[in-house]
Tab-separated table of N, CA, C and O in Angstrom:
chain	number	residue	atom	x	y	z
A	228	MET	N	34.668	22.448	-33.384
A	228	MET	CA	34.541	23.469	-34.576
A	228	MET	C	34.207	22.895	-35.664
A	228	MET	O	34.547	21.629	-36.136
A	229	LYS	N	33.651	23.547	-36.543
A	229	LYS	CA	32.991	23.106	-37.930
A	229	LYS	C	34.184	22.960	-38.952
A	229	LYS	O	35.063	24.011	-38.960
A	230	LYS	N	34.127	21.930	-39.565
A	230	LYS	CA	35.221	21.584	-40.778
A	230	LYS	C	34.769	22.230	-42.008
A	230	LYS	O	33.529	21.898	-42.423
A	231	PHE	N	35.497	22.993	-42.713
A	231	PHE	CA	35.153	23.587	-44.079
A	231	PHE	C	35.634	22.759	-45.101
A	231	PHE	O	36.950	22.314	-45.126
A	232	VAL	N	35.032	22.560	-46.105
A	232	VAL	CA	35.635	21.844	-47.361
A	232	VAL	C	35.775	22.909	-48.503
A	232	VAL	O	34.955	23.568	-48.843
A	233	ALA	N	36.789	22.850	-48.930
A	233	ALA	CA	37.018	23.643	-50.568
A	233	ALA	C	36.350	22.534	-51.588
A	233	ALA	O	36.556	21.582	-51.838
A	234	LYS	N	35.487	23.425	-52.369
A	234	LYS	CA	35.044	22.916	-53.421
A	234	LYS	C	36.204	23.156	-54.716
A	234	LYS	O	36.404	24.179	-55.003
A	235	LYS	N	36.127	21.920	-55.661
A	235	LYS	CA	37.016	21.953	-56.638
A	235	LYS	C	36.391	22.654	-57.947
A	235	LYS	O	35.172	21.727	-58.333
A	236	ILE	N	36.643	23.576	-58.381
A	236	ILE	CA	35.794	23.806	-59.905
A	236	ILE	C	36.610	23.525	-60.746
A	236	ILE	O	35.779	22.876	-61.861
A	237	TYR	N	37.799	23.619	-61.031
A	237	TYR	CA	38.538	22.835	-61.873
A	237	TYR	C	40.169	22.830	-61.544
A	237	TYR	O	40.410	23.070	-60.120
A	238	ALA	N	41.156	21.765	-62.063
A	238	ALA	CA	42.522	21.724	-61.526
A	238	ALA	C	43.173	23.269	-61.360
A	238	ALA	O	43.080	24.116	-62.045
A	239	GLY	N	43.386	23.558	-60.038
A	239	GLY	CA	44.012	24.521	-59.840
A	239	GLY	C	43.094	25.906	-59.194
A	239	GLY	O	43.657	27.015	-59.010
A	240	LEU	N	41.770	25.510	-59.046
A	240	LEU	CA	40.990	26.577	-58.585
A	240	LEU	C	39.808	25.866	-57.852
A	240	LEU	O	39.234	25.078	-58.240
A	241	TYR	N	39.871	26.419	-56.821
A	241	TYR	CA	38.667	26.169	-55.746
A	241	TYR	C	38.156	27.271	-55.100
A	241	TYR	O	38.684	28.318	-55.163
A	242	VAL	N	36.854	26.870	-54.348
A	242	VAL	CA	36.303	27.636	-53.683
A	242	VAL	C	36.147	27.187	-52.066
A	242	VAL	O	35.961	26.093	-51.951
A	243	TYR	N	36.691	28.236	-51.227
A	243	TYR	CA	36.605	27.821	-49.709
A	243	TYR	C	36.207	29.106	-49.009
A	243	TYR	O	36.708	30.032	-48.961
A	244	ARG	N	35.013	28.592	-48.295
A	244	ARG	CA	34.256	29.618	-47.595
A	244	ARG	C	34.044	30.717	-48.219
A	244	ARG	O	34.109	31.935	-47.820
A	245	GLY	N	33.580	30.808	-49.509
A	245	GLY	CA	33.074	31.842	-50.154
A	245	GLY	C	34.180	32.709	-50.930
A	245	GLY	O	34.207	33.668	-51.575
A	246	LEU	N	35.444	32.088	-50.605
A	246	LEU	CA	36.581	32.889	-51.475
A	246	LEU	C	37.163	31.936	-52.496
A	246	LEU	O	37.334	30.793	-52.306
A	247	VAL	N	37.777	32.529	-53.194
A	247	VAL	CA	38.411	31.649	-54.311
A	247	VAL	C	40.074	31.459	-53.905
A	247	VAL	O	40.632	32.666	-53.858
A	248	ILE	N	40.584	30.308	-54.227
A	248	ILE	CA	42.080	29.917	-54.200
A	248	ILE	C	42.493	29.370	-55.519
A	248	ILE	O	41.654	28.403	-55.923
A	249	ARG	N	43.410	30.011	-55.890
A	249	ARG	CA	43.727	29.518	-57.530
A	249	ARG	C	45.219	29.558	-57.349
A	249	ARG	O	46.245	30.124	-56.858
A	250	ARG	N	45.828	28.473	-57.934
A	250	ARG	CA	47.174	27.940	-58.317
A	250	ARG	C	47.539	28.580	-59.376
A	250	ARG	O	47.090	28.585	-60.439
A	251	PHE	N	48.898	29.401	-59.045
A	251	PHE	CA	49.528	29.945	-60.177
A	251	PHE	C	51.157	29.408	-60.421
A	251	PHE	O	51.947	29.130	-59.637
A	252	GLU	N	51.318	29.072	-61.687
A	252	GLU	CA	52.341	28.496	-61.809
A	252	GLU	C	53.334	29.215	-63.253
A	252	GLU	O	52.714	28.948	-64.257
A	253	TYR	N	54.423	29.767	-62.937
A	253	TYR	CA	54.907	30.447	-64.026
A	253	TYR	C	56.369	29.914	-64.117
A	253	TYR	O	56.933	29.494	-63.225
A	254	GLU	N	56.774	29.563	-65.383
A	254	GLU	CA	58.003	28.923	-65.631
A	254	GLU	C	58.954	29.898	-65.063
A	254	GLU	O	59.148	31.383	-65.276
A	255	GLY	N	60.152	29.347	-64.440
A	255	GLY	CA	61.049	29.829	-63.753
A	255	GLY	C	60.954	30.397	-62.424
A	255	GLY	O	61.694	31.104	-61.833
A	256	TYR	N	59.536	30.137	-61.977
A	256	TYR	CA	59.163	30.953	-60.524
A	256	TYR	C	58.331	29.880	-59.652
A	256	TYR	O	57.880	28.780	-60.282
A	257	PRO	N	58.539	29.819	-58.462
A	257	PRO	CA	57.668	28.827	-57.641
A	257	PRO	C	56.502	28.977	-57.722
A	257	PRO	O	55.893	29.967	-57.836
A	258	VAL	N	55.785	27.744	-57.365
A	258	VAL	CA	54.187	27.670	-57.280
A	258	VAL	C	53.817	28.438	-56.310
A	258	VAL	O	54.417	28.533	-55.217
A	259	TYR	N	52.534	29.150	-56.371
A	259	TYR	CA	52.241	29.898	-55.190
A	259	TYR	C	50.374	29.737	-55.362
A	259	TYR	O	50.050	29.618	-56.463
A	260	TRP	N	49.885	29.944	-54.366
A	260	TRP	CA	48.512	30.039	-54.384
A	260	TRP	C	47.831	31.382	-53.986
A	260	TRP	O	48.267	31.808	-52.797
A	261	SER	N	46.923	32.024	-54.729
A	261	SER	CA	46.436	33.233	-54.479
A	261	SER	C	45.093	33.136	-53.808
A	261	SER	O	44.093	32.223	-54.263
A	262	ILE	N	44.717	34.019	-52.822
A	262	ILE	CA	43.434	33.987	-52.471
A	262	ILE	C	42.622	35.341	-52.796
A	262	ILE	O	43.131	36.387	-52.552
A	263	GLY	N	41.572	35.252	-53.215
A	263	GLY	CA	40.664	36.501	-53.820
A	263	GLY	C	38.965	36.280	-53.647
A	263	GLY	O	38.599	35.157	-53.317
A	264	ASP	N	38.638	37.267	-53.713
A	264	ASP	CA	37.026	37.602	-53.994
A	264	ASP	C	36.605	37.582	-55.567
A	264	ASP	O	37.290	38.087	-56.092
A	265	THR	N	35.176	36.947	-55.405
A	265	THR	CA	34.713	37.079	-56.747
A	265	THR	C	34.308	38.501	-56.758
A	265	THR	O	33.534	39.150	-55.812
A	266	VAL	N	34.253	39.343	-57.834
A	266	VAL	CA	33.665	40.812	-57.743
A	266	VAL	C	32.695	40.905	-58.848
A	266	VAL	O	32.732	40.369	-59.823
A	267	ASP	N	31.766	42.019	-58.964
A	267	ASP	CA	30.992	42.418	-60.237
A	267	ASP	C	31.929	43.478	-61.013
A	267	ASP	O	33.166	43.741	-60.538
A	268	ALA	N	31.326	44.070	-61.797
A	268	ALA	CA	32.039	45.072	-62.715
A	268	ALA	C	32.388	46.385	-61.934
A	268	ALA	O	33.428	47.006	-62.482
A	269	TYR	N	31.803	46.614	-60.716
A	269	TYR	CA	31.784	47.789	-60.205
A	269	TYR	C	33.178	47.353	-58.980
A	269	TYR	O	33.381	48.374	-57.935
A	270	GLY	N	33.486	46.144	-58.920
A	270	GLY	CA	34.426	45.761	-57.803
A	270	GLY	C	33.817	45.371	-56.336
A	270	GLY	O	34.530	45.048	-55.453
A	271	ASN	N	32.539	45.277	-56.423
A	271	ASN	CA	31.796	44.707	-55.162
A	271	ASN	C	31.747	43.356	-55.177
A	271	ASN	O	31.580	42.611	-56.065
A	272	ARG	N	32.300	42.804	-53.632
A	272	ARG	CA	32.245	41.423	-53.544
A	272	ARG	C	30.904	40.731	-53.982
A	272	ARG	O	29.870	41.387	-53.326
A	273	ARG	N	30.816	39.632	-54.267
A	273	ARG	CA	29.461	38.939	-54.707
A	273	ARG	C	29.976	37.433	-54.578
A	273	ARG	O	31.197	36.967	-54.809
A	274	ASN	N	28.910	36.450	-54.218
A	274	ASN	CA	29.399	35.075	-54.252
A	274	ASN	C	28.966	34.780	-55.862
A	274	ASN	O	28.269	35.006	-56.583
A	275	PRO	N	29.881	33.637	-56.347
A	275	PRO	CA	29.895	33.374	-57.711
A	275	PRO	C	28.572	32.226	-57.918
A	275	PRO	O	28.228	31.772	-57.055
A	276	GLU	N	28.002	32.532	-59.242
A	276	GLU	CA	26.753	31.790	-59.427
A	276	GLU	C	27.182	30.815	-60.679
A	276	GLU	O	26.256	29.886	-60.654
A	277	ASP	N	28.195	31.082	-61.242
A	277	ASP	CA	28.394	29.931	-62.197
A	277	ASP	C	29.767	30.101	-62.710
A	277	ASP	O	30.669	30.936	-62.131
A	278	ASN	N	30.395	29.159	-63.423
A	278	ASN	CA	31.798	28.874	-63.767
A	278	ASN	C	32.491	30.427	-64.324
A	278	ASN	O	33.481	30.532	-63.981
A	279	THR	N	31.540	30.925	-64.806
A	279	THR	CA	32.226	32.204	-65.721
A	279	THR	C	32.714	33.287	-64.532
A	279	THR	O	33.364	34.112	-65.016
A	280	ASP	N	32.044	33.299	-63.589
A	280	ASP	CA	32.402	34.121	-62.254
A	280	ASP	C	33.761	34.261	-62.175
A	280	ASP	O	34.161	35.072	-61.427
A	281	TYR	N	34.127	33.121	-62.128
A	281	TYR	CA	35.486	32.816	-61.627
A	281	TYR	C	36.474	33.597	-62.222
A	281	TYR	O	37.714	33.704	-61.902
A	282	PHE	N	36.471	34.086	-63.316
A	282	PHE	CA	37.243	34.726	-64.127
A	282	PHE	C	37.129	36.638	-63.900
A	282	PHE	O	37.942	37.246	-63.958
A	283	ASN	N	36.272	36.688	-62.687
A	283	ASN	CA	36.270	38.125	-62.212
A	283	ASN	C	36.593	37.967	-60.786
A	283	ASN	O	35.816	38.214	-59.686
A	284	VAL	N	37.865	37.774	-60.569
A	284	VAL	CA	38.587	37.695	-59.304
A	284	VAL	C	39.441	38.686	-59.166
A	284	VAL	O	40.310	38.783	-59.556
A	285	THR	N	39.128	39.316	-57.718
A	285	THR	CA	40.374	40.205	-57.350
A	285	THR	C	41.221	39.228	-56.181
A	285	THR	O	40.628	39.024	-55.327
A	286	PHE	N	42.436	39.188	-56.431
A	286	PHE	CA	43.271	38.427	-55.736
A	286	PHE	C	43.945	39.141	-54.573
A	286	PHE	O	44.451	40.454	-55.140
A	287	ASN	N	44.051	38.975	-53.400
A	287	ASN	CA	44.429	39.683	-52.336
A	287	ASN	C	45.800	39.473	-51.620
A	287	ASN	O	46.501	40.130	-51.108
A	288	ASP	N	45.799	38.099	-51.438
A	288	ASP	CA	46.913	37.545	-50.737
A	288	ASP	C	47.260	36.238	-51.384
A	288	ASP	O	46.639	35.720	-52.215
A	289	SER	N	48.611	35.815	-50.820
A	289	SER	CA	49.087	34.401	-51.539
A	289	SER	C	49.646	33.724	-50.360
A	289	SER	O	49.974	34.130	-49.405
A	290	ALA	N	50.118	32.262	-50.933
A	290	ALA	CA	50.587	31.589	-49.929
A	290	ALA	C	51.328	30.713	-50.579
A	290	ALA	O	51.250	30.345	-51.983
A	291	ASN	N	52.102	29.766	-50.155
A	291	ASN	CA	53.077	28.790	-50.854
A	291	ASN	C	52.312	27.393	-51.047
A	291	ASN	O	52.630	26.868	-51.915
A	292	THR	N	51.352	27.165	-50.198
A	292	THR	CA	50.732	25.886	-50.325
A	292	THR	C	49.185	26.071	-50.329
A	292	THR	O	48.692	27.031	-49.675
A	293	PHE	N	48.300	25.015	-50.867
A	293	PHE	CA	46.965	25.215	-50.679
A	293	PHE	C	46.686	24.939	-49.218
A	293	PHE	O	45.602	25.786	-48.780
A	294	ALA	N	47.014	24.235	-48.471
A	294	ALA	CA	46.768	24.166	-46.940
A	294	ALA	C	46.780	25.414	-46.238
A	294	ALA	O	46.199	25.776	-45.337
A	295	GLU	N	48.246	26.191	-46.483
A	295	GLU	CA	48.472	27.487	-45.912
A	295	GLU	C	47.620	28.579	-46.423
A	295	GLU	O	46.987	29.267	-45.779
A	296	ALA	N	46.939	28.567	-47.747
A	296	ALA	CA	46.016	29.326	-48.185
A	296	ALA	C	44.490	29.252	-47.461
A	296	ALA	O	43.989	30.247	-46.972
A	297	LYS	N	44.217	28.108	-46.973
A	297	LYS	CA	43.147	27.470	-46.531
A	297	LYS	C	43.052	28.156	-44.972
A	297	LYS	O	42.249	28.751	-44.303
A	298	TYR	N	44.354	27.879	-44.318
A	298	TYR	CA	44.658	28.672	-43.042
A	298	TYR	C	44.449	30.119	-43.006
A	298	TYR	O	43.774	30.490	-42.142
A	299	LEU	N	45.077	30.649	-43.964
A	299	LEU	CA	44.996	32.225	-44.161
A	299	LEU	C	43.352	32.602	-44.216
A	299	LEU	O	43.225	33.752	-43.530
A	300	VAL	N	42.725	31.871	-44.971
A	300	VAL	CA	41.228	32.233	-45.127
A	300	VAL	C	40.490	32.162	-43.612
A	300	VAL	O	39.781	32.959	-43.362
A	301	ASP	N	40.836	31.021	-43.005
A	301	ASP	CA	40.336	30.841	-41.658
A	301	ASP	C	40.697	31.759	-40.686
A	301	ASP	O	39.873	32.275	-39.829
A	302	ASP	N	42.001	32.160	-40.752
A	302	ASP	CA	42.408	33.154	-39.816
A	302	ASP	C	42.411	34.516	-40.073
A	302	ASP	O	42.235	35.316	-39.068
A	303	ILE	N	42.466	35.060	-41.452
A	303	ILE	CA	42.509	36.413	-41.602
A	303	ILE	C	40.904	36.878	-41.930
A	303	ILE	O	40.604	38.025	-41.588
A	304	TYR	N	40.479	36.006	-42.901
A	304	TYR	CA	39.267	36.706	-43.173
A	304	TYR	C	37.871	36.420	-42.334
A	304	TYR	O	37.052	36.856	-42.572
A	305	PHE	N	38.138	35.485	-41.396
A	305	PHE	CA	37.133	35.072	-40.411
A	305	PHE	C	37.588	35.298	-39.066
A	305	PHE	O	38.535	34.941	-39.000
A	306	ASN	N	36.291	35.658	-38.235
A	306	ASN	CA	36.808	35.980	-36.723
A	306	ASN	C	36.572	34.434	-35.887
A	306	ASN	O	36.124	33.565	-36.614
A	307	ASP	N	36.736	34.510	-35.009
A	307	ASP	CA	36.490	33.545	-33.943
A	307	ASP	C	35.027	32.976	-33.755
A	307	ASP	O	34.924	31.716	-33.976
A	308	LYS	N	33.922	33.831	-34.268
A	308	LYS	CA	32.581	33.478	-34.512
A	308	LYS	C	32.338	32.691	-35.610
A	308	LYS	O	31.055	32.382	-35.849
A	309	GLY	N	33.304	32.993	-36.686
A	309	GLY	CA	33.193	32.257	-38.168
A	309	GLY	C	32.251	33.559	-38.938
A	309	GLY	O	32.038	33.189	-40.096
A	310	GLU	N	32.372	34.847	-38.317
A	310	GLU	CA	31.743	35.661	-39.126
A	310	GLU	C	32.737	36.305	-40.046
A	310	GLU	O	33.810	36.501	-39.916
A	311	ARG	N	32.582	36.647	-41.507
A	311	ARG	CA	33.361	37.405	-42.309
A	311	ARG	C	33.710	38.802	-41.869
A	311	ARG	O	33.056	39.721	-41.465
A	312	ARG	N	35.046	39.156	-41.823
A	312	ARG	CA	35.655	40.294	-41.540
A	312	ARG	C	35.371	41.229	-42.819
A	312	ARG	O	35.731	40.940	-43.879
A	313	ASN	N	35.271	42.631	-42.438
A	313	ASN	CA	35.187	43.707	-43.741
A	313	ASN	C	36.325	44.428	-43.980
A	313	ASN	O	36.523	45.237	-43.720
A	314	TYR	N	37.432	43.564	-44.813
A	314	TYR	CA	38.450	44.322	-45.381
A	314	TYR	C	38.667	43.618	-46.404
A	314	TYR	O	38.369	42.521	-46.732
């Protein structure tokens, strides 16, 4: 099986298999990691081209840890053949 590596954009923001994983931490609440797609002005999914694109992210799912977020990406967003599911 192919190993995928998360690319660090800056502290708390990573790109993993074309999806954005971001750390959220609010005072008084537990830390969580959100998974999302970069989108254009119309909400269409697209690959990020520069650092400013990471501000246009639609977050869909959350996890308690970074490792769990990567597992969710592998398990939910991709099928056994490595193809992206359409949802």
